[in-house]
CSV table of N, CA and C in Angstrom, one decimal:
chain,number,residue,atom,x,y,z
A,93,MET,N,20.7,-55.2,-21.8
A,93,MET,CA,19.9,-54.2,-21.1
A,93,MET,C,18.5,-54.7,-20.8
A,94,ALA,N,18.0,-54.4,-19.7
A,94,ALA,CA,16.6,-54.7,-19.4
A,94,ALA,C,15.7,-53.6,-19.7
A,95,ASP,N,14.6,-53.8,-20.4
A,95,ASP,CA,13.7,-52.8,-20.7
A,95,ASP,C,12.9,-52.2,-19.6
A,96,GLY,N,12.5,-53.0,-18.6
A,96,GLY,CA,11.6,-52.5,-17.5
A,96,GLY,C,12.4,-52.1,-16.3
A,97,ASP,N,13.7,-51.9,-16.4
A,97,ASP,CA,14.5,-51.7,-15.2
A,97,ASP,C,14.9,-50.2,-15.1
A,98,SER,N,14.0,-49.3,-15.0
A,98,SER,CA,14.2,-47.9,-14.9
A,98,SER,C,14.2,-47.4,-13.5
A,99,ASN,N,15.2,-46.7,-13.1
A,99,ASN,CA,15.3,-46.2,-11.7
A,99,ASN,C,15.1,-44.6,-11.6
A,100,THR,N,14.1,-44.2,-12.3
A,100,THR,CA,13.8,-42.7,-12.2
A,100,THR,C,12.9,-42.4,-11.0
A,101,LYS,N,13.2,-41.4,-10.3
A,101,LYS,CA,12.4,-41.0,-9.2
A,101,LYS,C,11.7,-39.6,-9.5
A,102,THR,N,10.6,-39.5,-9.0
A,102,THR,CA,9.8,-38.2,-9.2
A,102,THR,C,10.1,-37.3,-8.0
A,103,ARG,N,10.6,-36.1,-8.3
A,103,ARG,CA,10.8,-35.2,-7.2
A,103,ARG,C,9.7,-34.1,-7.2
A,104,SER,N,9.3,-33.8,-6.1
A,104,SER,CA,8.3,-32.7,-5.9
A,104,SER,C,8.8,-31.7,-5.0
A,105,LYS,N,8.7,-30.5,-5.5
A,105,LYS,CA,9.1,-29.3,-4.7
A,105,LYS,C,7.9,-28.7,-4.1
A,106,THR,N,8.1,-28.3,-2.8
A,106,THR,CA,7.1,-27.6,-2.1
A,106,THR,C,7.4,-26.1,-2.2
A,107,ARG,N,6.4,-25.3,-2.7
A,107,ARG,CA,6.6,-23.9,-2.8
A,107,ARG,C,5.8,-23.3,-1.7
A,108,THR,N,6.3,-22.3,-1.1
A,108,THR,CA,5.6,-21.5,-0.1
A,108,THR,C,4.8,-20.5,-0.9
A,109,ALA,N,3.5,-20.4,-0.6
A,109,ALA,CA,2.7,-19.5,-1.3
A,109,ALA,C,3.0,-18.0,-0.9
A,110,ARG,N,2.9,-17.1,-1.8
A,110,ARG,CA,3.2,-15.7,-1.4
A,110,ARG,C,2.0,-15.2,-0.7
A,111,PRO,N,2.2,-14.3,0.3
A,111,PRO,CA,1.1,-13.8,1.0
A,111,PRO,C,0.2,-12.9,0.2
A,112,PRO,N,-1.0,-12.8,0.4
A,112,PRO,CA,-1.9,-11.9,-0.4
A,112,PRO,C,-1.5,-10.5,-0.2
A,113,LEU,N,-1.6,-9.7,-1.2
A,113,LEU,CA,-1.2,-8.3,-1.2
A,113,LEU,C,-2.4,-7.4,-0.9
A,114,TYR,N,-2.2,-6.3,-0.2
A,114,TYR,CA,-3.2,-5.3,0.1
A,114,TYR,C,-2.7,-3.9,-0.4
A,115,LYS,N,-3.7,-3.2,-1.0
A,115,LYS,CA,-3.3,-1.8,-1.4
A,115,LYS,C,-3.8,-0.8,-0.4
A,116,VAL,N,-2.9,0.2,-0.2
A,116,VAL,CA,-3.3,1.3,0.6
A,116,VAL,C,-3.9,2.4,-0.2
A,117,LEU,N,-5.1,2.8,0.1
A,117,LEU,CA,-5.8,3.9,-0.6
A,117,LEU,C,-5.8,5.2,0.1
A,118,LEU,N,-5.6,6.3,-0.6
A,118,LEU,CA,-5.8,7.6,-0.1
A,118,LEU,C,-7.2,8.1,-0.6
A,119,LEU,N,-8.1,8.4,0.4
A,119,LEU,CA,-9.4,8.9,0.0
A,119,LEU,C,-9.4,10.4,0.1
A,120,ASN,N,-10.0,11.0,-0.9
A,120,ASN,CA,-10.1,12.5,-0.9
A,120,ASN,C,-11.0,13.0,0.1
A,121,ASP,N,-10.7,14.2,0.6
A,121,ASP,CA,-11.7,15.0,1.4
A,121,ASP,C,-11.5,16.5,1.0
A,122,ASP,N,-12.5,17.3,1.3
A,122,ASP,CA,-12.4,18.7,0.9
A,122,ASP,C,-11.8,19.6,2.0
A,123,PHE,N,-11.3,19.0,3.1
A,123,PHE,CA,-10.9,19.8,4.2
A,123,PHE,C,-9.4,19.8,4.5
A,124,THR,N,-8.8,18.7,4.2
A,124,THR,CA,-7.4,18.6,4.6
A,124,THR,C,-6.5,19.3,3.5
A,125,PRO,N,-5.6,20.2,4.0
A,125,PRO,CA,-4.8,21.0,3.1
A,125,PRO,C,-3.9,20.1,2.3
A,126,ARG,N,-3.7,20.4,1.0
A,126,ARG,CA,-2.8,19.6,0.1
A,126,ARG,C,-1.4,19.5,0.6
A,127,ASP,N,-0.8,20.5,1.2
A,127,ASP,CA,0.5,20.4,1.6
A,127,ASP,C,0.7,19.5,2.8
A,128,PHE,N,-0.4,19.3,3.6
A,128,PHE,CA,-0.4,18.4,4.7
A,128,PHE,C,-0.4,16.9,4.1
A,129,VAL,N,-1.3,16.7,3.1
A,129,VAL,CA,-1.3,15.4,2.5
A,129,VAL,C,0.0,15.0,1.9
A,130,VAL,N,0.7,15.9,1.3
A,130,VAL,CA,2.0,15.6,0.7
A,130,VAL,C,3.0,15.3,1.8
A,131,ARG,N,2.9,16.0,2.9
A,131,ARG,CA,3.8,15.8,4.1
A,131,ARG,C,3.6,14.4,4.6
A,132,VAL,N,2.3,13.9,4.8
A,132,VAL,CA,2.0,12.6,5.3
A,132,VAL,C,2.6,11.5,4.3
A,133,LEU,N,2.4,11.7,3.0
A,133,LEU,CA,2.8,10.7,2.0
A,133,LEU,C,4.3,10.6,2.1
A,134,LYS,N,5.0,11.7,2.2
A,134,LYS,CA,6.5,11.7,2.2
A,134,LYS,C,7.0,11.1,3.6
A,135,ALA,N,6.3,11.3,4.7
A,135,ALA,CA,6.7,10.8,6.0
A,135,ALA,C,6.5,9.3,6.1
A,136,GLU,N,5.3,8.9,5.8
A,136,GLU,CA,4.9,7.5,6.0
A,136,GLU,C,5.2,6.5,4.9
A,137,PHE,N,5.2,7.0,3.7
A,137,PHE,CA,5.4,6.2,2.5
A,137,PHE,C,6.7,6.5,1.8
A,138,ARG,N,7.5,7.3,2.4
A,138,ARG,CA,8.8,7.7,1.8
A,138,ARG,C,8.8,8.1,0.4
A,139,MET,N,7.9,8.9,0.0
A,139,MET,CA,7.8,9.4,-1.3
A,139,MET,C,8.6,10.6,-1.5
A,140,SER,N,9.0,10.9,-2.7
A,140,SER,CA,9.6,12.2,-3.0
A,140,SER,C,8.5,13.3,-3.1
A,141,GLU,N,8.9,14.5,-3.1
A,141,GLU,CA,7.9,15.6,-3.2
A,141,GLU,C,7.1,15.5,-4.4
A,142,ASP,N,7.7,15.1,-5.6
A,142,ASP,CA,7.0,15.0,-6.8
A,142,ASP,C,6.0,13.8,-6.8
A,143,GLN,N,6.5,12.7,-6.3
A,143,GLN,CA,5.6,11.5,-6.2
A,143,GLN,C,4.4,11.8,-5.3
A,144,ALA,N,4.6,12.4,-4.2
A,144,ALA,CA,3.6,12.7,-3.2
A,144,ALA,C,2.6,13.6,-3.8
A,145,SER,N,3.1,14.6,-4.5
A,145,SER,CA,2.2,15.6,-5.2
A,145,SER,C,1.3,15.0,-6.2
A,146,ARG,N,1.9,14.1,-7.0
A,146,ARG,CA,1.0,13.3,-8.1
A,146,ARG,C,0.0,12.5,-7.4
A,147,VAL,N,0.3,11.7,-6.4
A,147,VAL,CA,-0.6,10.9,-5.7
A,147,VAL,C,-1.8,11.8,-5.1
A,148,MET,N,-1.4,12.9,-4.5
A,148,MET,CA,-2.4,13.8,-3.9
A,148,MET,C,-3.3,14.3,-4.9
A,149,ILE,N,-2.8,14.8,-6.1
A,149,ILE,CA,-3.6,15.3,-7.1
A,149,ILE,C,-4.5,14.2,-7.7
A,150,THR,N,-4.0,13.0,-7.9
A,150,THR,CA,-4.8,11.9,-8.4
A,150,THR,C,-6.0,11.7,-7.5
A,151,ALA,N,-5.7,11.6,-6.2
A,151,ALA,CA,-6.8,11.3,-5.2
A,151,ALA,C,-7.8,12.5,-5.3
A,152,HIS,N,-7.3,13.7,-5.4
A,152,HIS,CA,-8.2,14.9,-5.4
A,152,HIS,C,-9.1,14.9,-6.6
A,153,THR,N,-8.6,14.5,-7.8
A,153,THR,CA,-9.4,14.5,-9.0
A,153,THR,C,-10.3,13.3,-9.2
A,154,LYS,N,-9.8,12.1,-8.7
A,154,LYS,CA,-10.5,10.9,-8.9
A,154,LYS,C,-11.3,10.4,-7.7
A,155,GLY,N,-11.1,11.0,-6.6
A,155,GLY,CA,-11.8,10.6,-5.3
A,155,GLY,C,-11.0,9.7,-4.4
A,156,SER,N,-10.0,8.9,-5.1
A,156,SER,CA,-9.2,8.0,-4.3
A,156,SER,C,-8.0,7.6,-5.2
A,157,CYS,N,-6.9,7.1,-4.5
A,157,CYS,CA,-5.7,6.8,-5.3
A,157,CYS,C,-5.0,5.7,-4.5
A,158,VAL,N,-4.5,4.7,-5.3
A,158,VAL,CA,-3.6,3.7,-4.6
A,158,VAL,C,-2.3,4.3,-4.3
A,159,VAL,N,-1.9,4.3,-3.0
A,159,VAL,CA,-0.6,4.8,-2.6
A,159,VAL,C,0.5,3.8,-2.8
A,160,ALA,N,0.3,2.6,-2.3
A,160,ALA,CA,1.3,1.5,-2.3
A,160,ALA,C,0.6,0.2,-2.1
A,161,VAL,N,1.4,-0.9,-2.4
A,161,VAL,CA,0.9,-2.2,-2.2
A,161,VAL,C,1.9,-3.0,-1.2
A,162,PHE,N,1.3,-3.6,-0.2
A,162,PHE,CA,2.1,-4.3,0.8
A,162,PHE,C,1.4,-5.6,1.2
A,163,THR,N,2.1,-6.4,2.1
A,163,THR,CA,1.3,-7.5,2.7
A,163,THR,C,0.3,-6.9,3.6
A,164,ARG,N,-0.6,-7.7,4.1
A,164,ARG,CA,-1.8,-7.2,4.9
A,164,ARG,C,-1.3,-6.4,6.1
A,165,GLU,N,-0.5,-6.9,6.9
A,165,GLU,CA,0.0,-6.4,8.1
A,165,GLU,C,0.6,-5.0,7.9
A,166,VAL,N,1.5,-4.9,7.0
A,166,VAL,CA,2.2,-3.7,6.7
A,166,VAL,C,1.2,-2.6,6.1
A,167,ALA,N,0.4,-3.0,5.2
A,167,ALA,CA,-0.6,-2.1,4.6
A,167,ALA,C,-1.5,-1.5,5.7
A,168,GLU,N,-2.1,-2.4,6.6
A,168,GLU,CA,-3.0,-1.9,7.6
A,168,GLU,C,-2.2,-1.0,8.6
A,169,ASP,N,-1.0,-1.3,8.9
A,169,ASP,CA,-0.2,-0.5,9.8
A,169,ASP,C,0.1,0.9,9.2
A,170,LYS,N,0.5,0.9,8.0
A,170,LYS,CA,0.8,2.2,7.3
A,170,LYS,C,-0.5,3.0,7.2
A,171,ALA,N,-1.6,2.4,6.8
A,171,ALA,CA,-2.8,3.2,6.6
A,171,ALA,C,-3.3,3.8,8.0
A,172,THR,N,-3.1,3.0,9.1
A,172,THR,CA,-3.5,3.5,10.4
A,172,THR,C,-2.6,4.6,10.9
A,173,ARG,N,-1.3,4.4,10.7
A,173,ARG,CA,-0.4,5.5,11.1
A,173,ARG,C,-0.6,6.8,10.3
A,174,ALA,N,-0.8,6.7,9.0
A,174,ALA,CA,-1.0,7.9,8.2
A,174,ALA,C,-2.3,8.6,8.6
A,175,THR,N,-3.4,7.8,8.9
A,175,THR,CA,-4.6,8.4,9.3
A,175,THR,C,-4.5,9.0,10.7
A,176,ASP,N,-3.8,8.3,11.5
A,176,ASP,CA,-3.5,8.9,12.9
A,176,ASP,C,-2.7,10.2,12.9
A,177,MET,N,-1.8,10.3,11.9
A,177,MET,CA,-1.1,11.6,11.8
A,177,MET,C,-2.1,12.7,11.5
A,178,ALA,N,-3.0,12.5,10.6
A,178,ALA,CA,-4.0,13.5,10.3
A,178,ALA,C,-4.9,13.8,11.5
A,179,ARG,N,-5.4,12.8,12.2
A,179,ARG,CA,-6.2,13.0,13.3
A,179,ARG,C,-5.6,13.8,14.4
A,180,GLN,N,-4.3,13.6,14.6
A,180,GLN,CA,-3.5,14.4,15.6
A,180,GLN,C,-3.5,15.9,15.2
A,181,GLU,N,-3.6,16.2,13.9
A,181,GLU,CA,-3.6,17.6,13.5
A,181,GLU,C,-5.0,18.1,13.3
A,182,GLY,N,-6.0,17.2,13.5
A,182,GLY,CA,-7.4,17.7,13.4
A,182,GLY,C,-8.0,17.6,12.0
A,183,TYR,N,-7.4,16.8,11.1
A,183,TYR,CA,-7.9,16.7,9.8
A,183,TYR,C,-8.6,15.3,9.6
A,184,PRO,N,-9.6,15.3,8.7
A,184,PRO,CA,-10.3,14.1,8.4
A,184,PRO,C,-9.7,13.2,7.3
A,185,LEU,N,-8.5,13.4,7.0
A,185,LEU,CA,-7.8,12.6,6.0
A,185,LEU,C,-7.9,11.1,6.3
A,186,LEU,N,-8.2,10.3,5.3
A,186,LEU,CA,-8.3,8.9,5.6
A,186,LEU,C,-7.6,8.0,4.6
A,187,PHE,N,-6.9,7.0,5.2
A,187,PHE,CA,-6.2,6.0,4.4
A,187,PHE,C,-6.8,4.7,4.7
A,188,THR,N,-7.0,3.8,3.8
A,188,THR,CA,-7.6,2.5,4.0
A,188,THR,C,-6.7,1.4,3.3
A,189,ALA,N,-6.9,0.2,3.8
A,189,ALA,CA,-6.2,-0.9,3.2
A,189,ALA,C,-7.2,-2.0,2.7
A,190,GLU,N,-7.1,-2.4,1.5
A,190,GLU,CA,-8.0,-3.4,1.0
A,190,GLU,C,-7.3,-4.4,0.1
A,191,PRO,N,-7.8,-5.6,0.0
A,191,PRO,CA,-7.1,-6.7,-0.8
A,191,PRO,C,-7.0,-6.2,-2.3
A,192,GLU,N,-5.8,-6.6,-2.8
A,192,GLU,CA,-5.5,-6.3,-4.2
A,192,GLU,C,-6.2,-7.3,-5.0
A,193,THR,N,-6.9,-7.0,-6.1
A,193,THR,CA,-7.7,-7.9,-6.9
A,193,THR,C,-6.9,-8.3,-8.1
């Protein structure tokens, strides 16, 4: 056997980086009816009645609440559509998207 005759090869795998995630926030206001907020959460974020109520109450008591986390494009799209639903009804309800830290 030869001591210096090693045929080992180094393999390197290329991994695709995961896209950065963004959180959709519900911001509290004192004018939008609670039942409308629940309706928007159920429609746009496919939440159950109970989940939507808990998110709405959290935003009401703390000022804002994370609704969901998505890739940037999805988060911005959902935040825009949910805010637009409120604007069509004349409410100042606001959803925003920001990077998850």
